[in-house]
Amino acid sequence: MALTRKISRAMQRQVDLTTAVCQERLLSTHVRHVLALVDLVQEELPFDSALDIYARILRLTPEQARNVGSRALAAIGRRSGLTESDELNLDLSDEESDLDDDAQRTPDGEGRFDAVFSRVRRRIRGRVKDDLRQTINLAAARAEDSLFETHVQNALVFGKALAEEVPLHEAVDLYLDVMAIPEGVSDVIFNRSLRVVADDVLPPLDPSRVPRRGDDGRAAAPAAAPASTASAS
């Protein structure tokens, strides 16, 4: 959602700069996890196949996939001793077309991993293993969780950048709007971001005020008052 008030031109400039920083943070997170996936599956899959799988599972746009792929290749090049002057370009146009065709041919009801893996399976026919599938699924889950945390931190960066003109909740809303975070995910990021701030500025919850739960999940009855120790006369 848009801000409920206008911001100054100087603050708009700050928003633009902060957006660029946040986009770079997200790109760095993607590159880190792509490289981790490539290292994990290098014995079974080539780089382009690993990138294809990552891009589809993490729902990257073609432009994002190119940027992530180029950064990842540059990082691999530096590992191999190449200098920055060496050109490391990645053309994903044909790969993207193949992925789109395969996705269209995938039967309804097939899992998102299977939709991507169907094309790669042809390249490693006879060597498809359950542990490879498990490795990729686990790596994707780890990447998604890391990206979620990056979004939360980015939202807080927005909050700090706009703190002089707008309240935190509007700044976080602006971040979610600028980054086009889908509904549902955006709600969780919004709440988690405010929760981080709440933990810093609000007094901690009193554990004694939190209802205890019994084995059946219902609130346990309060503890009975201690019986009187006075003896009857």
Short mmCIF file of C-alpha atoms in Angstrom, two decimals:
data_model
loop_
_atom_site.label_atom_id
_atom_site.label_comp_id
_atom_site.label_asym_id
_atom_site.label_seq_id
_atom_site.Cartn_x
_atom_site.Cartn_y
_atom_site.Cartn_z
CA MET A 1 0.00 0.00 0.00
CA ALA A 2 1.13 3.59 -0.61
CA LEU A 3 2.05 6.03 2.10
CA THR A 4 -0.90 7.86 3.63
CA ARG A 5 1.02 11.14 3.48
CA LYS A 6 3.38 12.90 1.11
CA ILE A 7 7.07 12.87 1.86
CA SER A 8 9.64 15.51 1.02
CA ARG A 9 11.78 15.39 -2.08
CA ALA A 10 14.82 14.76 0.08
CA MET A 11 13.08 11.85 1.75
CA GLN A 12 12.02 10.45 -1.63
CA ARG A 13 15.66 10.48 -2.58
CA GLN A 14 16.38 8.58 0.62
CA VAL A 15 13.71 6.05 -0.28
CA ASP A 16 15.30 5.52 -3.71
CA LEU A 17 18.73 5.01 -2.18
CA THR A 18 17.38 2.67 0.48
CA THR A 19 15.52 0.66 -2.14
CA ALA A 20 18.77 0.15 -4.04
CA VAL A 21 20.52 -1.00 -0.87
CA CYS A 22 17.73 -3.45 -0.07
CA GLN A 23 17.72 -4.85 -3.60
CA GLU A 24 21.45 -5.40 -3.36
CA ARG A 25 21.00 -7.20 -0.03
CA LEU A 26 18.42 -9.52 -1.60
CA LEU A 27 20.66 -10.16 -4.59
CA SER A 28 23.57 -11.01 -2.30
CA THR A 29 21.35 -13.44 -0.40
CA HIS A 30 20.33 -15.15 -3.64
CA VAL A 31 23.92 -15.41 -4.85
CA ARG A 32 25.08 -16.89 -1.55
CA HIS A 33 22.46 -19.63 -1.72
CA VAL A 34 22.93 -20.33 -5.43
CA LEU A 35 26.63 -20.88 -4.80
CA ALA A 36 25.80 -23.16 -1.89
CA LEU A 37 23.45 -25.18 -4.11
CA VAL A 38 26.01 -25.40 -6.90
CA ASP A 39 28.58 -26.74 -4.43
CA LEU A 40 26.10 -29.29 -3.09
CA VAL A 41 25.08 -30.74 -6.48
CA GLN A 42 28.25 -30.19 -8.52
CA GLU A 43 28.82 -33.94 -8.86
CA GLU A 44 25.33 -34.47 -10.35
CA LEU A 45 24.35 -31.22 -12.08
CA PRO A 46 26.16 -28.53 -14.08
CA PHE A 47 25.96 -24.90 -13.05
CA ASP A 48 23.24 -23.90 -15.51
CA SER A 49 20.94 -26.72 -14.37
CA ALA A 50 21.42 -25.84 -10.71
CA LEU A 51 20.66 -22.20 -11.49
CA ASP A 52 17.57 -23.18 -13.51
CA ILE A 53 16.22 -25.16 -10.57
CA TYR A 54 16.97 -22.41 -8.07
CA ALA A 55 15.40 -19.70 -10.24
CA ARG A 56 12.18 -21.63 -10.73
CA ILE A 57 11.74 -22.81 -7.13
CA LEU A 58 12.52 -19.35 -5.72
CA ARG A 59 10.27 -17.77 -8.38
CA LEU A 60 12.90 -15.42 -9.82
CA THR A 61 12.01 -13.24 -12.78
CA PRO A 62 14.16 -13.65 -15.94
CA GLU A 63 16.00 -10.44 -15.06
CA GLN A 64 16.63 -11.59 -11.50
CA ALA A 65 17.87 -14.96 -12.75
CA ARG A 66 20.32 -13.27 -15.11
CA ASN A 67 21.62 -10.98 -12.37
CA VAL A 68 21.97 -13.80 -9.86
CA GLY A 69 23.59 -16.06 -12.44
CA SER A 70 26.08 -13.41 -13.52
CA ARG A 71 27.04 -12.62 -9.93
CA ALA A 72 27.38 -16.30 -9.10
CA LEU A 73 29.57 -16.93 -12.14
CA ALA A 74 31.74 -13.96 -11.21
CA ALA A 75 32.15 -15.38 -7.70
CA ILE A 76 33.10 -18.78 -9.13
CA GLY A 77 35.55 -17.06 -11.44
CA ARG A 78 37.22 -15.32 -8.51
CA ARG A 79 37.51 -18.68 -6.77
CA SER A 80 39.32 -19.95 -9.87
CA GLY A 81 41.75 -17.02 -9.86
CA LEU A 82 40.17 -14.94 -12.63
CA THR A 83 40.47 -11.18 -12.36
CA GLU A 84 37.67 -8.64 -12.55
CA SER A 85 38.72 -7.81 -16.10
CA ASP A 86 37.74 -11.28 -17.25
CA GLU A 87 34.24 -11.20 -18.67
CA LEU A 88 31.79 -13.63 -17.12
CA ASN A 89 28.49 -13.28 -18.95
CA LEU A 90 25.50 -15.56 -18.62
CA ASP A 91 22.88 -15.76 -21.39
CA LEU A 92 19.77 -17.43 -20.02
CA SER A 93 17.44 -16.66 -22.92
CA ASP A 94 17.41 -20.20 -24.31
CA GLU A 95 17.30 -21.74 -20.85
CA GLU A 96 14.31 -19.59 -19.86
CA SER A 97 12.48 -20.64 -23.00
CA ASP A 98 13.12 -24.31 -22.23
CA LEU A 99 11.87 -23.84 -18.69
CA ASP A 100 8.69 -22.16 -19.90
CA ASP A 101 8.01 -24.96 -22.39
CA ASP A 102 8.56 -27.62 -19.76
CA ALA A 103 6.34 -25.83 -17.28
CA GLN A 104 3.54 -25.74 -19.85
CA ARG A 105 3.90 -29.47 -20.49
CA THR A 106 3.89 -30.35 -16.80
CA PRO A 107 0.63 -32.08 -15.76
CA ASP A 108 -1.55 -30.28 -13.25
CA GLY A 109 -0.96 -31.34 -9.69
CA GLU A 110 2.76 -31.97 -10.13
CA GLY A 111 4.85 -30.38 -7.39
CA ARG A 112 6.85 -27.25 -8.07
CA PHE A 113 10.12 -29.15 -7.72
CA ASP A 114 8.97 -31.78 -10.23
CA ALA A 115 8.02 -29.05 -12.72
CA VAL A 116 11.62 -27.84 -12.76
CA PHE A 117 13.29 -31.20 -12.38
CA SER A 118 11.47 -32.73 -15.37
CA ARG A 119 13.82 -31.10 -17.88
CA VAL A 120 17.00 -31.62 -15.87
CA ARG A 121 16.13 -35.30 -15.46
CA ARG A 122 16.85 -35.83 -19.14
CA ARG A 123 20.41 -34.61 -18.65
CA ILE A 124 21.18 -37.02 -15.83
CA ARG A 125 19.12 -39.98 -16.94
CA GLY A 126 20.07 -43.05 -14.97
CA ARG A 127 21.61 -40.97 -12.19
CA VAL A 128 18.54 -39.36 -10.63
CA LYS A 129 18.65 -40.11 -6.92
CA ASP A 130 16.30 -39.45 -4.07
CA ASP A 131 19.09 -37.86 -2.07
CA LEU A 132 19.65 -35.31 -4.85
CA ARG A 133 15.99 -34.34 -4.74
CA GLN A 134 16.16 -34.11 -0.95
CA THR A 135 19.31 -31.98 -1.09
CA ILE A 136 17.73 -29.50 -3.50
CA ASN A 137 14.50 -29.27 -1.52
CA LEU A 138 16.41 -28.64 1.71
CA ALA A 139 18.65 -26.05 0.06
CA ALA A 140 15.61 -24.26 -1.38
CA ALA A 141 13.88 -24.21 2.00
CA ARG A 142 16.99 -22.76 3.61
CA ALA A 143 17.23 -20.11 0.89
CA GLU A 144 13.57 -19.11 1.27
CA ASP A 145 13.94 -18.75 5.02
CA SER A 146 17.08 -16.65 4.59
CA LEU A 147 15.31 -14.43 2.05
CA PHE A 148 12.42 -13.97 4.47
CA GLU A 149 14.83 -12.78 7.16
CA THR A 150 16.47 -10.45 4.64
CA HIS A 151 13.07 -8.95 3.86
CA VAL A 152 12.45 -8.37 7.56
CA GLN A 153 15.80 -6.63 7.98
CA ASN A 154 15.19 -4.60 4.81
CA ALA A 155 11.81 -3.48 6.12
CA LEU A 156 13.50 -2.28 9.29
CA VAL A 157 16.07 -0.41 7.18
CA PHE A 158 13.16 1.36 5.50
CA GLY A 159 11.70 2.15 8.88
CA LYS A 160 14.94 3.76 10.02
CA ALA A 161 15.34 5.72 6.77
CA LEU A 162 11.84 7.23 7.02
CA ALA A 163 11.68 7.57 10.79
CA GLU A 164 11.74 11.37 10.69
CA GLU A 165 8.64 11.66 8.50
CA VAL A 166 6.49 8.54 8.80
CA PRO A 167 5.72 5.96 11.48
CA LEU A 168 7.24 2.51 11.34
CA HIS A 169 4.15 0.69 10.07
CA GLU A 170 3.86 3.01 7.05
CA ALA A 171 7.54 2.62 6.24
CA VAL A 172 7.25 -1.16 6.36
CA ASP A 173 4.15 -0.98 4.15
CA LEU A 174 6.11 1.12 1.67
CA TYR A 175 8.90 -1.47 1.55
CA LEU A 176 6.42 -4.27 0.87
CA ASP A 177 4.83 -2.20 -1.88
CA VAL A 178 8.12 -1.20 -3.51
CA MET A 179 9.34 -4.81 -3.51
CA ALA A 180 5.97 -6.12 -4.71
CA ILE A 181 5.84 -8.74 -1.97
CA PRO A 182 2.75 -10.93 -2.51
CA GLU A 183 -0.13 -10.80 -0.07
CA GLY A 184 0.16 -13.39 2.66
CA VAL A 185 3.93 -13.31 2.71
CA SER A 186 3.81 -9.54 3.13
CA ASP A 187 1.55 -9.89 6.17
CA VAL A 188 4.05 -12.17 7.88
CA ILE A 189 6.98 -9.87 7.06
CA PHE A 190 5.00 -6.87 8.33
CA ASN A 191 4.19 -8.55 11.65
CA ARG A 192 7.68 -9.98 12.11
CA SER A 193 9.27 -6.59 11.45
CA LEU A 194 7.12 -4.88 14.05
CA ARG A 195 7.73 -7.77 16.44
CA VAL A 196 11.49 -7.18 16.22
CA VAL A 197 10.98 -3.56 17.21
CA ALA A 198 8.49 -4.52 19.92
CA ASP A 199 11.05 -6.80 21.53
CA ASP A 200 13.46 -3.85 21.70
CA VAL A 201 11.16 -1.10 22.95
CA LEU A 202 8.45 -2.84 24.95
CA PRO A 203 8.92 -4.41 28.38
CA PRO A 204 9.18 -8.21 28.21
CA LEU A 205 6.08 -10.27 28.76
CA ASP A 206 5.59 -11.47 32.31
CA PRO A 207 5.85 -15.28 32.15
CA SER A 208 3.48 -15.56 35.11
CA ARG A 209 0.74 -13.94 33.02
CA VAL A 210 1.05 -16.45 30.19
CA PRO A 211 -1.60 -19.20 30.64
CA ARG A 212 -0.14 -22.65 31.10
CA ARG A 213 -1.39 -25.39 28.83
CA GLY A 214 -2.35 -28.87 29.86
CA ASP A 215 -1.57 -31.99 27.88
CA ASP A 216 -4.86 -31.63 26.00
CA GLY A 217 -3.97 -28.09 24.87
CA ARG A 218 -6.51 -26.39 27.10
CA ALA A 219 -5.55 -23.75 29.63
CA ALA A 220 -4.54 -25.41 32.85
CA ALA A 221 -6.49 -24.56 35.98
CA PRO A 222 -4.78 -22.06 38.28
CA ALA A 223 -2.79 -23.55 41.10
CA ALA A 224 -4.84 -24.06 44.26
CA ALA A 225 -4.05 -21.92 47.27
CA PRO A 226 -1.96 -23.75 49.90
CA ALA A 227 -4.02 -25.36 52.67
CA SER A 228 -3.92 -23.81 56.11
CA THR A 229 -1.44 -25.46 58.47
CA ALA A 230 -3.36 -24.40 61.59
CA SER A 231 -4.59 -27.38 63.53
CA ALA A 232 -8.18 -27.53 64.71
CA SER A 233 -8.62 -26.86 68.36
#
